[in-house]
């Protein structure tokens, strides 16, 4: 009970992002020890990649209230209204080969959906490879970028955009079905509280992987449990082709395994997936 009261006092502002609140609430030893907040920035990922090249320490976090050139996957734009959502990037310098970096996107996604449900009660799912969904609508997305020199990973930048207090229904042009925490619960929540919770979870998982790569298996299992598409009939569009099949699983390198309608297995490293639903499912989605 006492903890709850304390929590409310610490995170009482839901309107403007407060970096001091974030810094004092974070109980991490790595993520967010070095934290930079910007009112407006081009892209938190681009900025953090530059800092990484200049030697910024692992765990550096960049948060922005607004991005003028927010980037999504496959060169797309990431739109977010100023002051309403979470836009941030985290710098990692993992001891992992490039082929195993997908586990970092996994622990990032899991930290995101666990923080969301913890703070707001909204249950979200992960849509391969990098989306956070609720009720058939996109609530967030991740962009993982990394640098490799002579086969060795120099740094990884994990970027996430989460729709928090924004009301997509008030927007004239949204390109695809979009949700936010606000659209789900009709209540504003503290962005600082979600980010604090998320970074703490991310740090625990990151240390677990660092100590024991065997833990990777556990994260694959958790990720599968939260997958929106696993076991479902999906259509993947790669830009070159459109293939239907059953989503059978994810490989260690993040490739999606699809059992196509002709029965053979195909692997995809990128593409847009949509779930094929029959009529009764469409009503409940
Ligand atoms: C996607 O859904 O395609 C990924 C969206 C990722 C958006 C986040 S917002 C913070 C970070 N900075 C960026 O420019 N992109 C990511």
PDB file of C-alpha atoms and ligand atoms in Angstrom:
ATOM      1  CA  UNK A   1       0.000   0.000   0.000  1.00  0.00           C
ATOM      2  CA  UNK A   2       2.725   2.382   1.055  1.00  0.00           C
ATOM      3  CA  UNK A   3       4.703   1.492  -2.050  1.00  0.00           C
ATOM      4  CA  UNK A   4       1.721   2.443  -4.231  1.00  0.00           C
ATOM      5  CA  UNK A   5       1.385   5.873  -2.609  1.00  0.00           C
ATOM      6  CA  UNK A   6       5.115   6.477  -3.058  1.00  0.00           C
ATOM      7  CA  UNK A   7       4.902   5.436  -6.682  1.00  0.00           C
ATOM      8  CA  UNK A   8       2.104   7.904  -7.386  1.00  0.00           C
ATOM      9  CA  UNK A   9       4.007  10.774  -5.796  1.00  0.00           C
ATOM     10  CA  UNK A  10       7.184  10.061  -7.731  1.00  0.00           C
ATOM     11  CA  UNK A  11       5.363   9.736 -11.050  1.00  0.00           C
ATOM     12  CA  UNK A  12       2.609  12.273 -10.583  1.00  0.00           C
ATOM     13  CA  UNK A  13       3.247  14.172 -13.849  1.00  0.00           C
ATOM     14  CA  UNK A  14       1.616  12.530 -16.832  1.00  0.00           C
ATOM     15  CA  UNK A  15       1.709  15.661 -19.003  1.00  0.00           C
ATOM     16  CA  UNK A  16       5.310  16.655 -19.605  1.00  0.00           C
ATOM     17  CA  UNK A  17       8.285  14.340 -19.629  1.00  0.00           C
ATOM     18  CA  UNK A  18      10.466  14.928 -16.616  1.00  0.00           C
ATOM     19  CA  UNK A  19      14.019  13.634 -16.915  1.00  0.00           C
ATOM     20  CA  UNK A  20      14.779  14.326 -13.227  1.00  0.00           C
ATOM     21  CA  UNK A  21      11.887  12.109 -12.176  1.00  0.00           C
ATOM     22  CA  UNK A  22      13.161   9.407 -14.483  1.00  0.00           C
ATOM     23  CA  UNK A  23      16.757   9.674 -13.266  1.00  0.00           C
ATOM     24  CA  UNK A  24      15.793   9.562  -9.584  1.00  0.00           C
ATOM     25  CA  UNK A  25      13.319   6.684  -9.995  1.00  0.00           C
ATOM     26  CA  UNK A  26      15.620   4.416 -12.017  1.00  0.00           C
ATOM     27  CA  UNK A  27      17.097   1.632  -9.906  1.00  0.00           C
ATOM     28  CA  UNK A  28      19.386   0.356 -12.630  1.00  0.00           C
ATOM     29  CA  UNK A  29      23.155   0.098 -12.573  1.00  0.00           C
ATOM     30  CA  UNK A  30      23.694   0.351 -16.330  1.00  0.00           C
ATOM     31  CA  UNK A  31      20.685   1.487 -18.377  1.00  0.00           C
ATOM     32  CA  UNK A  32      20.015   5.170 -18.018  1.00  0.00           C
ATOM     33  CA  UNK A  33      23.038   5.994 -15.861  1.00  0.00           C
ATOM     34  CA  UNK A  34      23.886   8.245 -18.750  1.00  0.00           C
ATOM     35  CA  UNK A  35      20.598   9.678 -19.999  1.00  0.00           C
ATOM     36  CA  UNK A  36      20.011  12.466 -22.508  1.00  0.00           C
ATOM     37  CA  UNK A  37      16.664  14.109 -23.011  1.00  0.00           C
ATOM     38  CA  UNK A  38      15.803  16.253 -26.032  1.00  0.00           C
ATOM     39  CA  UNK A  39      12.671  18.285 -26.635  1.00  0.00           C
ATOM     40  CA  UNK A  40      12.984  17.790 -30.370  1.00  0.00           C
ATOM     41  CA  UNK A  41      15.483  15.663 -32.266  1.00  0.00           C
ATOM     42  CA  UNK A  42      15.747  14.153 -35.757  1.00  0.00           C
ATOM     43  CA  UNK A  43      15.768  10.555 -34.570  1.00  0.00           C
ATOM     44  CA  UNK A  44      16.891   9.150 -31.201  1.00  0.00           C
ATOM     45  CA  UNK A  45      18.414   6.164 -33.035  1.00  0.00           C
ATOM     46  CA  UNK A  46      20.471   8.316 -35.405  1.00  0.00           C
ATOM     47  CA  UNK A  47      21.661  10.532 -32.542  1.00  0.00           C
ATOM     48  CA  UNK A  48      22.608   7.571 -30.361  1.00  0.00           C
ATOM     49  CA  UNK A  49      24.438   5.806 -33.211  1.00  0.00           C
ATOM     50  CA  UNK A  50      26.589   8.930 -33.568  1.00  0.00           C
ATOM     51  CA  UNK A  51      27.251   9.019 -29.828  1.00  0.00           C
ATOM     52  CA  UNK A  52      28.137   5.310 -29.965  1.00  0.00           C
ATOM     53  CA  UNK A  53      30.715   5.942 -32.696  1.00  0.00           C
ATOM     54  CA  UNK A  54      32.164   8.698 -30.500  1.00  0.00           C
ATOM     55  CA  UNK A  55      32.550   6.223 -27.611  1.00  0.00           C
ATOM     56  CA  UNK A  56      29.407   6.729 -25.485  1.00  0.00           C
ATOM     57  CA  UNK A  57      29.173   4.167 -22.675  1.00  0.00           C
ATOM     58  CA  UNK A  58      26.973   1.110 -22.800  1.00  0.00           C
ATOM     59  CA  UNK A  59      23.587   1.809 -21.254  1.00  0.00           C
ATOM     60  CA  UNK A  60      23.329   5.370 -22.604  1.00  0.00           C
ATOM     61  CA  UNK A  61      19.679   6.258 -23.193  1.00  0.00           C
ATOM     62  CA  UNK A  62      18.321   9.034 -25.426  1.00  0.00           C
ATOM     63  CA  UNK A  63      14.708  10.150 -24.906  1.00  0.00           C
ATOM     64  CA  UNK A  64      12.842  12.721 -27.010  1.00  0.00           C
ATOM     65  CA  UNK A  65       9.471  14.409 -26.778  1.00  0.00           C
ATOM     66  CA  UNK A  66       9.367  14.762 -30.550  1.00  0.00           C
ATOM     67  CA  UNK A  67      11.268  13.473 -33.591  1.00  0.00           C
ATOM     68  CA  UNK A  68      11.395  15.398 -36.849  1.00  0.00           C
ATOM     69  CA  UNK A  69      12.710  12.375 -38.769  1.00  0.00           C
ATOM     70  CA  UNK A  70      11.608   9.368 -36.717  1.00  0.00           C
ATOM     71  CA  UNK A  71      12.466   6.153 -38.505  1.00  0.00           C
ATOM     72  CA  UNK A  72      10.585   2.904 -38.745  1.00  0.00           C
ATOM     73  CA  UNK A  73      11.680  -0.390 -40.227  1.00  0.00           C
ATOM     74  CA  UNK A  74      12.286  -0.717 -43.975  1.00  0.00           C
ATOM     75  CA  UNK A  75      12.959   3.015 -44.348  1.00  0.00           C
ATOM     76  CA  UNK A  76       9.490   4.014 -43.189  1.00  0.00           C
ATOM     77  CA  UNK A  77       8.651   7.103 -41.191  1.00  0.00           C
ATOM     78  CA  UNK A  78       7.645   6.905 -37.510  1.00  0.00           C
ATOM     79  CA  UNK A  79       5.066   9.535 -36.648  1.00  0.00           C
ATOM     80  CA  UNK A  80       4.483  10.573 -33.049  1.00  0.00           C
ATOM     81  CA  UNK A  81       2.710  13.636 -31.696  1.00  0.00           C
ATOM     82  CA  UNK A  82       4.883  15.873 -29.496  1.00  0.00           C
ATOM     83  CA  UNK A  83       4.777  15.250 -25.773  1.00  0.00           C
ATOM     84  CA  UNK A  84       2.350  12.344 -25.791  1.00  0.00           C
ATOM     85  CA  UNK A  85       4.313   9.189 -26.436  1.00  0.00           C
ATOM     86  CA  UNK A  86       7.572   7.456 -25.626  1.00  0.00           C
ATOM     87  CA  UNK A  87      10.419   7.786 -28.113  1.00  0.00           C
ATOM     88  CA  UNK A  88      13.771   6.467 -26.932  1.00  0.00           C
ATOM     89  CA  UNK A  89      16.885   4.504 -27.794  1.00  0.00           C
ATOM     90  CA  UNK A  90      19.272   2.428 -25.673  1.00  0.00           C
ATOM     91  CA  UNK A  91      22.942   1.703 -26.418  1.00  0.00           C
ATOM     92  CA  UNK A  92      24.359  -1.792 -25.900  1.00  0.00           C
ATOM     93  CA  UNK A  93      27.833  -3.180 -26.453  1.00  0.00           C
ATOM     94  CA  UNK A  94      27.126  -6.915 -26.190  1.00  0.00           C
ATOM     95  CA  UNK A  95      29.591  -9.788 -26.414  1.00  0.00           C
ATOM     96  CA  UNK A  96      27.477 -11.573 -28.991  1.00  0.00           C
ATOM     97  CA  UNK A  97      28.077 -12.613 -32.591  1.00  0.00           C
ATOM     98  CA  UNK A  98      25.983 -10.720 -35.175  1.00  0.00           C
ATOM     99  CA  UNK A  99      23.895 -13.846 -35.841  1.00  0.00           C
ATOM    100  CA  UNK A 100      22.619 -13.876 -32.242  1.00  0.00           C
ATOM    101  CA  UNK A 101      21.608 -10.254 -31.858  1.00  0.00           C
ATOM    102  CA  UNK A 102      17.919 -10.948 -32.378  1.00  0.00           C
ATOM    103  CA  UNK A 103      17.635 -12.007 -28.740  1.00  0.00           C
ATOM    104  CA  UNK A 104      18.229  -8.349 -27.824  1.00  0.00           C
ATOM    105  CA  UNK A 105      15.170  -7.258 -29.825  1.00  0.00           C
ATOM    106  CA  UNK A 106      13.306 -10.031 -28.015  1.00  0.00           C
ATOM    107  CA  UNK A 107      14.220  -8.904 -24.502  1.00  0.00           C
ATOM    108  CA  UNK A 108      13.460  -5.317 -25.531  1.00  0.00           C
ATOM    109  CA  UNK A 109       9.985  -6.295 -26.754  1.00  0.00           C
ATOM    110  CA  UNK A 110       9.325  -8.378 -23.644  1.00  0.00           C
ATOM    111  CA  UNK A 111      10.452  -5.547 -21.349  1.00  0.00           C
ATOM    112  CA  UNK A 112       8.090  -3.249 -23.285  1.00  0.00           C
ATOM    113  CA  UNK A 113       4.984  -5.405 -23.082  1.00  0.00           C
ATOM    114  CA  UNK A 114       5.623  -6.340 -19.434  1.00  0.00           C
ATOM    115  CA  UNK A 115       6.068  -2.677 -18.460  1.00  0.00           C
ATOM    116  CA  UNK A 116       2.874  -1.738 -20.325  1.00  0.00           C
ATOM    117  CA  UNK A 117       0.746  -4.346 -18.582  1.00  0.00           C
ATOM    118  CA  UNK A 118       2.339  -3.601 -15.216  1.00  0.00           C
ATOM    119  CA  UNK A 119       1.629   0.130 -15.346  1.00  0.00           C
ATOM    120  CA  UNK A 120      -1.593   0.284 -17.371  1.00  0.00           C
ATOM    121  CA  UNK A 121      -3.110  -3.205 -17.337  1.00  0.00           C
ATOM    122  CA  UNK A 122      -3.119  -3.251 -21.165  1.00  0.00           C
ATOM    123  CA  UNK A 123      -2.220  -6.692 -22.543  1.00  0.00           C
ATOM    124  CA  UNK A 124      -0.232  -6.463 -25.749  1.00  0.00           C
ATOM    125  CA  UNK A 125       1.294  -8.991 -28.137  1.00  0.00           C
ATOM    126  CA  UNK A 126       4.418  -9.050 -30.265  1.00  0.00           C
ATOM    127  CA  UNK A 127       4.098  -9.217 -34.026  1.00  0.00           C
ATOM    128  CA  UNK A 128       7.244 -10.476 -35.732  1.00  0.00           C
ATOM    129  CA  UNK A 129       9.669  -8.942 -36.153  1.00  0.00           C
ATOM    130  CA  UNK A 130       9.318  -5.704 -34.211  1.00  0.00           C
ATOM    131  CA  UNK A 131       5.750  -4.576 -33.546  1.00  0.00           C
ATOM    132  CA  UNK A 132       3.692  -4.308 -30.398  1.00  0.00           C
ATOM    133  CA  UNK A 133      -0.009  -4.903 -31.002  1.00  0.00           C
ATOM    134  CA  UNK A 134      -3.259  -4.765 -29.097  1.00  0.00           C
ATOM    135  CA  UNK A 135      -6.577  -5.962 -30.532  1.00  0.00           C
ATOM    136  CA  UNK A 136      -5.333  -5.960 -34.122  1.00  0.00           C
ATOM    137  CA  UNK A 137      -3.879  -2.450 -33.856  1.00  0.00           C
ATOM    138  CA  UNK A 138      -0.287  -1.276 -33.654  1.00  0.00           C
ATOM    139  CA  UNK A 139       0.649   0.334 -30.346  1.00  0.00           C
ATOM    140  CA  UNK A 140       4.414   0.414 -30.745  1.00  0.00           C
ATOM    141  CA  UNK A 141       7.405  -0.489 -32.827  1.00  0.00           C
ATOM    142  CA  UNK A 142      11.088  -1.200 -32.415  1.00  0.00           C
ATOM    143  CA  UNK A 143      14.071  -0.478 -34.588  1.00  0.00           C
ATOM    144  CA  UNK A 144      17.285  -2.389 -33.856  1.00  0.00           C
ATOM    145  CA  UNK A 145      20.433  -1.162 -35.582  1.00  0.00           C
ATOM    146  CA  UNK A 146      23.988  -2.376 -35.106  1.00  0.00           C
ATOM    147  CA  UNK A 147      27.541  -1.827 -36.226  1.00  0.00           C
ATOM    148  CA  UNK A 148      29.925  -4.691 -37.021  1.00  0.00           C
ATOM    149  CA  UNK A 149      33.642  -4.310 -37.754  1.00  0.00           C
ATOM    150  CA  UNK A 150      35.641  -7.359 -38.951  1.00  0.00           C
ATOM    151  CA  UNK A 151      32.857  -9.644 -37.767  1.00  0.00           C
ATOM    152  CA  UNK A 152      32.741  -8.142 -34.250  1.00  0.00           C
ATOM    153  CA  UNK A 153      29.725  -6.234 -32.955  1.00  0.00           C
ATOM    154  CA  UNK A 154      30.750  -2.702 -31.941  1.00  0.00           C
ATOM    155  CA  UNK A 155      27.399  -1.510 -30.718  1.00  0.00           C
ATOM    156  CA  UNK A 156      23.668  -2.126 -30.890  1.00  0.00           C
ATOM    157  CA  UNK A 157      21.074   0.640 -30.726  1.00  0.00           C
ATOM    158  CA  UNK A 158      17.623  -0.467 -29.618  1.00  0.00           C
ATOM    159  CA  UNK A 159      14.972   2.132 -30.444  1.00  0.00           C
ATOM    160  CA  UNK A 160      11.343   2.025 -29.412  1.00  0.00           C
ATOM    161  CA  UNK A 161       8.297   4.163 -30.078  1.00  0.00           C
ATOM    162  CA  UNK A 162       5.270   3.518 -27.860  1.00  0.00           C
ATOM    163  CA  UNK A 163       1.935   5.257 -28.233  1.00  0.00           C
ATOM    164  CA  UNK A 164       1.100   6.220 -24.668  1.00  0.00           C
ATOM    165  CA  UNK A 165      -1.168   9.253 -24.111  1.00  0.00           C
ATOM    166  CA  UNK A 166      -1.916  10.019 -27.744  1.00  0.00           C
ATOM    167  CA  UNK A 167      -5.445   9.634 -29.062  1.00  0.00           C
ATOM    168  CA  UNK A 168      -5.214   8.141 -32.581  1.00  0.00           C
ATOM    169  CA  UNK A 169      -8.965   8.650 -33.069  1.00  0.00           C
ATOM    170  CA  UNK A 170      -8.387  12.421 -33.028  1.00  0.00           C
ATOM    171  CA  UNK A 171      -5.940  12.155 -35.927  1.00  0.00           C
ATOM    172  CA  UNK A 172      -7.158  12.748 -39.469  1.00  0.00           C
ATOM    173  CA  UNK A 173      -4.650  10.531 -41.217  1.00  0.00           C
ATOM    174  CA  UNK A 174      -3.457   7.320 -39.652  1.00  0.00           C
ATOM    175  CA  UNK A 175      -2.043   4.920 -42.190  1.00  0.00           C
ATOM    176  CA  UNK A 176      -2.919   1.662 -40.455  1.00  0.00           C
ATOM    177  CA  UNK A 177      -5.010   0.556 -37.441  1.00  0.00           C
ATOM    178  CA  UNK A 178      -3.300   2.279 -34.544  1.00  0.00           C
ATOM    179  CA  UNK A 179      -3.736   2.069 -30.779  1.00  0.00           C
ATOM    180  CA  UNK A 180      -2.268   3.702 -27.722  1.00  0.00           C
ATOM    181  CA  UNK A 181      -2.480   2.987 -24.010  1.00  0.00           C
ATOM    182  CA  UNK A 182      -4.895   5.928 -23.821  1.00  0.00           C
ATOM    183  CA  UNK A 183      -7.131   4.516 -26.549  1.00  0.00           C
ATOM    184  CA  UNK A 184      -7.344   1.270 -24.583  1.00  0.00           C
ATOM    185  CA  UNK A 185      -8.048   2.585 -21.072  1.00  0.00           C
ATOM    186  CA  UNK A 186      -9.177   6.211 -21.645  1.00  0.00           C
ATOM    187  CA  UNK A 187      -6.678   7.309 -19.030  1.00  0.00           C
ATOM    188  CA  UNK A 188      -3.322   9.036 -19.213  1.00  0.00           C
ATOM    189  CA  UNK A 189      -0.358   7.261 -17.656  1.00  0.00           C
ATOM    190  CA  UNK A 190       3.096   8.450 -16.711  1.00  0.00           C
ATOM    191  CA  UNK A 191       5.599   8.009 -19.509  1.00  0.00           C
ATOM    192  CA  UNK A 192       8.422   8.191 -16.963  1.00  0.00           C
ATOM    193  CA  UNK A 193       6.928   5.290 -15.050  1.00  0.00           C
ATOM    194  CA  UNK A 194       6.656   3.084 -18.121  1.00  0.00           C
ATOM    195  CA  UNK A 195      10.206   3.875 -19.191  1.00  0.00           C
ATOM    196  CA  UNK A 196      11.607   3.270 -15.697  1.00  0.00           C
ATOM    197  CA  UNK A 197       9.844  -0.066 -15.446  1.00  0.00           C
ATOM    198  CA  UNK A 198      10.936  -1.061 -18.962  1.00  0.00           C
ATOM    199  CA  UNK A 199      14.611  -0.164 -18.477  1.00  0.00           C
ATOM    200  CA  UNK A 200      14.749  -2.063 -15.202  1.00  0.00           C
ATOM    201  CA  UNK A 201      13.315  -5.168 -16.847  1.00  0.00           C
ATOM    202  CA  UNK A 202      15.610  -4.813 -19.846  1.00  0.00           C
ATOM    203  CA  UNK A 203      18.661  -4.582 -17.600  1.00  0.00           C
ATOM    204  CA  UNK A 204      17.757  -7.736 -15.647  1.00  0.00           C
ATOM    205  CA  UNK A 205      17.301  -9.725 -18.880  1.00  0.00           C
ATOM    206  CA  UNK A 206      20.456  -8.279 -20.454  1.00  0.00           C
ATOM    207  CA  UNK A 207      22.552  -9.292 -17.446  1.00  0.00           C
ATOM    208  CA  UNK A 208      20.999 -12.775 -17.526  1.00  0.00           C
ATOM    209  CA  UNK A 209      22.073 -13.227 -21.150  1.00  0.00           C
ATOM    210  CA  UNK A 210      25.535 -11.881 -20.336  1.00  0.00           C
ATOM    211  CA  UNK A 211      25.945 -14.383 -17.498  1.00  0.00           C
ATOM    212  CA  UNK A 212      24.542 -17.391 -19.292  1.00  0.00           C
ATOM    213  CA  UNK A 213      23.723 -17.621 -22.987  1.00  0.00           C
ATOM    214  CA  UNK A 214      21.612 -20.675 -22.093  1.00  0.00           C
ATOM    215  CA  UNK A 215      19.035 -18.181 -20.777  1.00  0.00           C
ATOM    216  CA  UNK A 216      18.391 -17.206 -24.379  1.00  0.00           C
ATOM    217  CA  UNK A 217      16.115 -20.239 -24.615  1.00  0.00           C
ATOM    218  CA  UNK A 218      13.850 -18.871 -21.886  1.00  0.00           C
ATOM    219  CA  UNK A 219      13.429 -15.598 -23.768  1.00  0.00           C
ATOM    220  CA  UNK A 220      12.537 -17.435 -26.961  1.00  0.00           C
ATOM    221  CA  UNK A 221       9.847 -19.326 -25.045  1.00  0.00           C
ATOM    222  CA  UNK A 222       8.456 -16.149 -23.468  1.00  0.00           C
ATOM    223  CA  UNK A 223       8.516 -14.375 -26.814  1.00  0.00           C
ATOM    224  CA  UNK A 224       6.635 -17.269 -28.446  1.00  0.00           C
ATOM    225  CA  UNK A 225       3.996 -17.119 -25.695  1.00  0.00           C
ATOM    226  CA  UNK A 226       3.448 -13.441 -26.491  1.00  0.00           C
ATOM    227  CA  UNK A 227       3.573 -13.861 -30.256  1.00  0.00           C
ATOM    228  CA  UNK A 228       0.563 -12.635 -32.183  1.00  0.00           C
ATOM    229  CA  UNK A 229       1.265 -14.872 -35.156  1.00  0.00           C
ATOM    230  CA  UNK A 230       2.720 -18.168 -33.928  1.00  0.00           C
ATOM    231  CA  UNK A 231       0.631 -21.155 -35.070  1.00  0.00           C
ATOM    232  CA  UNK A 232      -1.603 -18.882 -37.149  1.00  0.00           C
ATOM    233  CA  UNK A 233      -2.130 -18.703 -40.886  1.00  0.00           C
ATOM    234  CA  UNK A 234      -0.374 -15.580 -42.067  1.00  0.00           C
ATOM    235  CA  UNK A 235       0.539 -13.789 -45.253  1.00  0.00           C
ATOM    236  CA  UNK A 236       4.044 -12.379 -45.561  1.00  0.00           C
ATOM    237  CA  UNK A 237       4.829  -9.646 -48.051  1.00  0.00           C
ATOM    238  CA  UNK A 238       8.522  -9.248 -48.746  1.00  0.00           C
ATOM    239  CA  UNK A 239       8.317  -6.551 -51.427  1.00  0.00           C
ATOM    240  CA  UNK A 240       9.091  -9.184 -54.065  1.00  0.00           C
ATOM    241  CA  UNK A 241       6.542 -11.837 -53.178  1.00  0.00           C
ATOM    242  CA  UNK A 242       3.444 -12.546 -51.125  1.00  0.00           C
ATOM    243  CA  UNK A 243       3.375 -15.933 -49.450  1.00  0.00           C
ATOM    244  CA  UNK A 244       0.766 -17.616 -47.297  1.00  0.00           C
ATOM    245  CA  UNK A 245       1.537 -20.205 -44.654  1.00  0.00           C
ATOM    246  CA  UNK A 246       1.530 -21.163 -41.005  1.00  0.00           C
ATOM    247  CA  UNK A 247       3.920 -19.253 -38.734  1.00  0.00           C
ATOM    248  CA  UNK A 248       5.902 -22.165 -37.289  1.00  0.00           C
ATOM    249  CA  UNK A 249       8.590 -20.434 -35.239  1.00  0.00           C
ATOM    250  CA  UNK A 250      11.572 -18.142 -35.037  1.00  0.00           C
ATOM    251  CA  UNK A 251      15.187 -19.149 -35.642  1.00  0.00           C
ATOM    252  CA  UNK A 252      18.042 -17.996 -33.409  1.00  0.00           C
ATOM    253  CA  UNK A 253      18.933 -15.318 -35.968  1.00  0.00           C
ATOM    254  CA  UNK A 254      15.360 -13.994 -35.889  1.00  0.00           C
ATOM    255  CA  UNK A 255      14.226 -15.529 -39.172  1.00  0.00           C
ATOM    256  CA  UNK A 256      10.551 -16.446 -39.342  1.00  0.00           C
ATOM    257  CA  UNK A 257       9.837 -20.053 -40.333  1.00  0.00           C
ATOM    258  CA  UNK A 258       6.741 -20.471 -42.425  1.00  0.00           C
ATOM    259  CA  UNK A 259       5.131 -23.738 -43.514  1.00  0.00           C
ATOM    260  CA  UNK A 260       3.725 -22.682 -46.842  1.00  0.00           C
ATOM    261  CA  UNK A 261       0.413 -23.908 -48.276  1.00  0.00           C
ATOM    262  CA  UNK A 262       2.383 -26.376 -50.446  1.00  0.00           C
ATOM    263  CA  UNK A 263       3.852 -27.891 -47.261  1.00  0.00           C
ATOM    264  CA  UNK A 264       7.470 -26.794 -47.504  1.00  0.00           C
ATOM    265  CA  UNK A 265       9.290 -24.674 -44.975  1.00  0.00           C
ATOM    266  CA  UNK A 266      10.598 -21.257 -45.936  1.00  0.00           C
ATOM    267  CA  UNK A 267      12.570 -18.735 -43.884  1.00  0.00           C
ATOM    268  CA  UNK A 268      12.154 -14.978 -43.975  1.00  0.00           C
ATOM    269  CA  UNK A 269      14.478 -12.370 -42.509  1.00  0.00           C
ATOM    270  CA  UNK A 270      12.226  -9.432 -43.231  1.00  0.00           C
ATOM    271  CA  UNK A 271       8.773  -8.656 -44.474  1.00  0.00           C
ATOM    272  CA  UNK A 272       5.344  -7.518 -43.361  1.00  0.00           C
ATOM    273  CA  UNK A 273       3.152 -10.144 -41.816  1.00  0.00           C
ATOM    274  CA  UNK A 274      -0.616 -10.059 -41.528  1.00  0.00           C
ATOM    275  CA  UNK A 275      -2.746 -12.669 -39.835  1.00  0.00           C
ATOM    276  CA  UNK A 276      -5.330 -14.351 -42.043  1.00  0.00           C
ATOM    277  CA  UNK A 277      -8.569 -14.728 -40.180  1.00  0.00           C
ATOM    278  CA  UNK A 278     -11.778 -16.542 -40.854  1.00  0.00           C
ATOM    279  CA  UNK A 279     -15.026 -14.594 -40.414  1.00  0.00           C
ATOM    280  CA  UNK A 280     -15.779 -15.643 -36.807  1.00  0.00           C
ATOM    281  CA  UNK A 281     -12.210 -14.741 -35.734  1.00  0.00           C
ATOM    282  CA  UNK A 282     -12.454 -11.359 -37.456  1.00  0.00           C
ATOM    283  CA  UNK A 283     -15.358 -10.455 -35.195  1.00  0.00           C
ATOM    284  CA  UNK A 284     -13.321 -11.216 -32.070  1.00  0.00           C
ATOM    285  CA  UNK A 285      -9.896  -9.892 -33.090  1.00  0.00           C
TER     286      UNK A 285
HETATM  287  C1  LIG B   1       8.629   0.291 -36.815  1.00  0.00           C
HETATM  288  O1  LIG B   1       7.517   0.042 -36.347  1.00  0.00           O
HETATM  289  O2  LIG B   1       8.869   0.147 -38.023  1.00  0.00           O
HETATM  290  C2  LIG B   1       9.727   0.728 -35.878  1.00  0.00           C
HETATM  291  C3  LIG B   1       9.452   2.054 -35.244  1.00  0.00           C
HETATM  292  C4  LIG B   1      10.558   2.494 -34.321  1.00  0.00           C
HETATM  293  C5  LIG B   1      10.377   3.917 -33.855  1.00  0.00           C
HETATM  294  C6  LIG B   1      11.362   4.308 -32.788  1.00  0.00           C
HETATM  295  S1  LIG B   1      10.945   5.849 -32.069  1.00  0.00           S
HETATM  296  C7  LIG B   1      12.473   5.927 -31.242  1.00  0.00           C
HETATM  297  C8  LIG B   1      13.519   5.399 -32.199  1.00  0.00           C
HETATM  298  N1  LIG B   1      14.009   6.453 -33.052  1.00  0.00           N
HETATM  299  C9  LIG B   1      13.665   6.284 -34.331  1.00  0.00           C
HETATM  300  O3  LIG B   1      13.929   7.073 -35.252  1.00  0.00           O
HETATM  301  N2  LIG B   1      12.981   5.151 -34.462  1.00  0.00           N
HETATM  302  C10 LIG B   1      12.820   4.462 -33.211  1.00  0.00           C
END
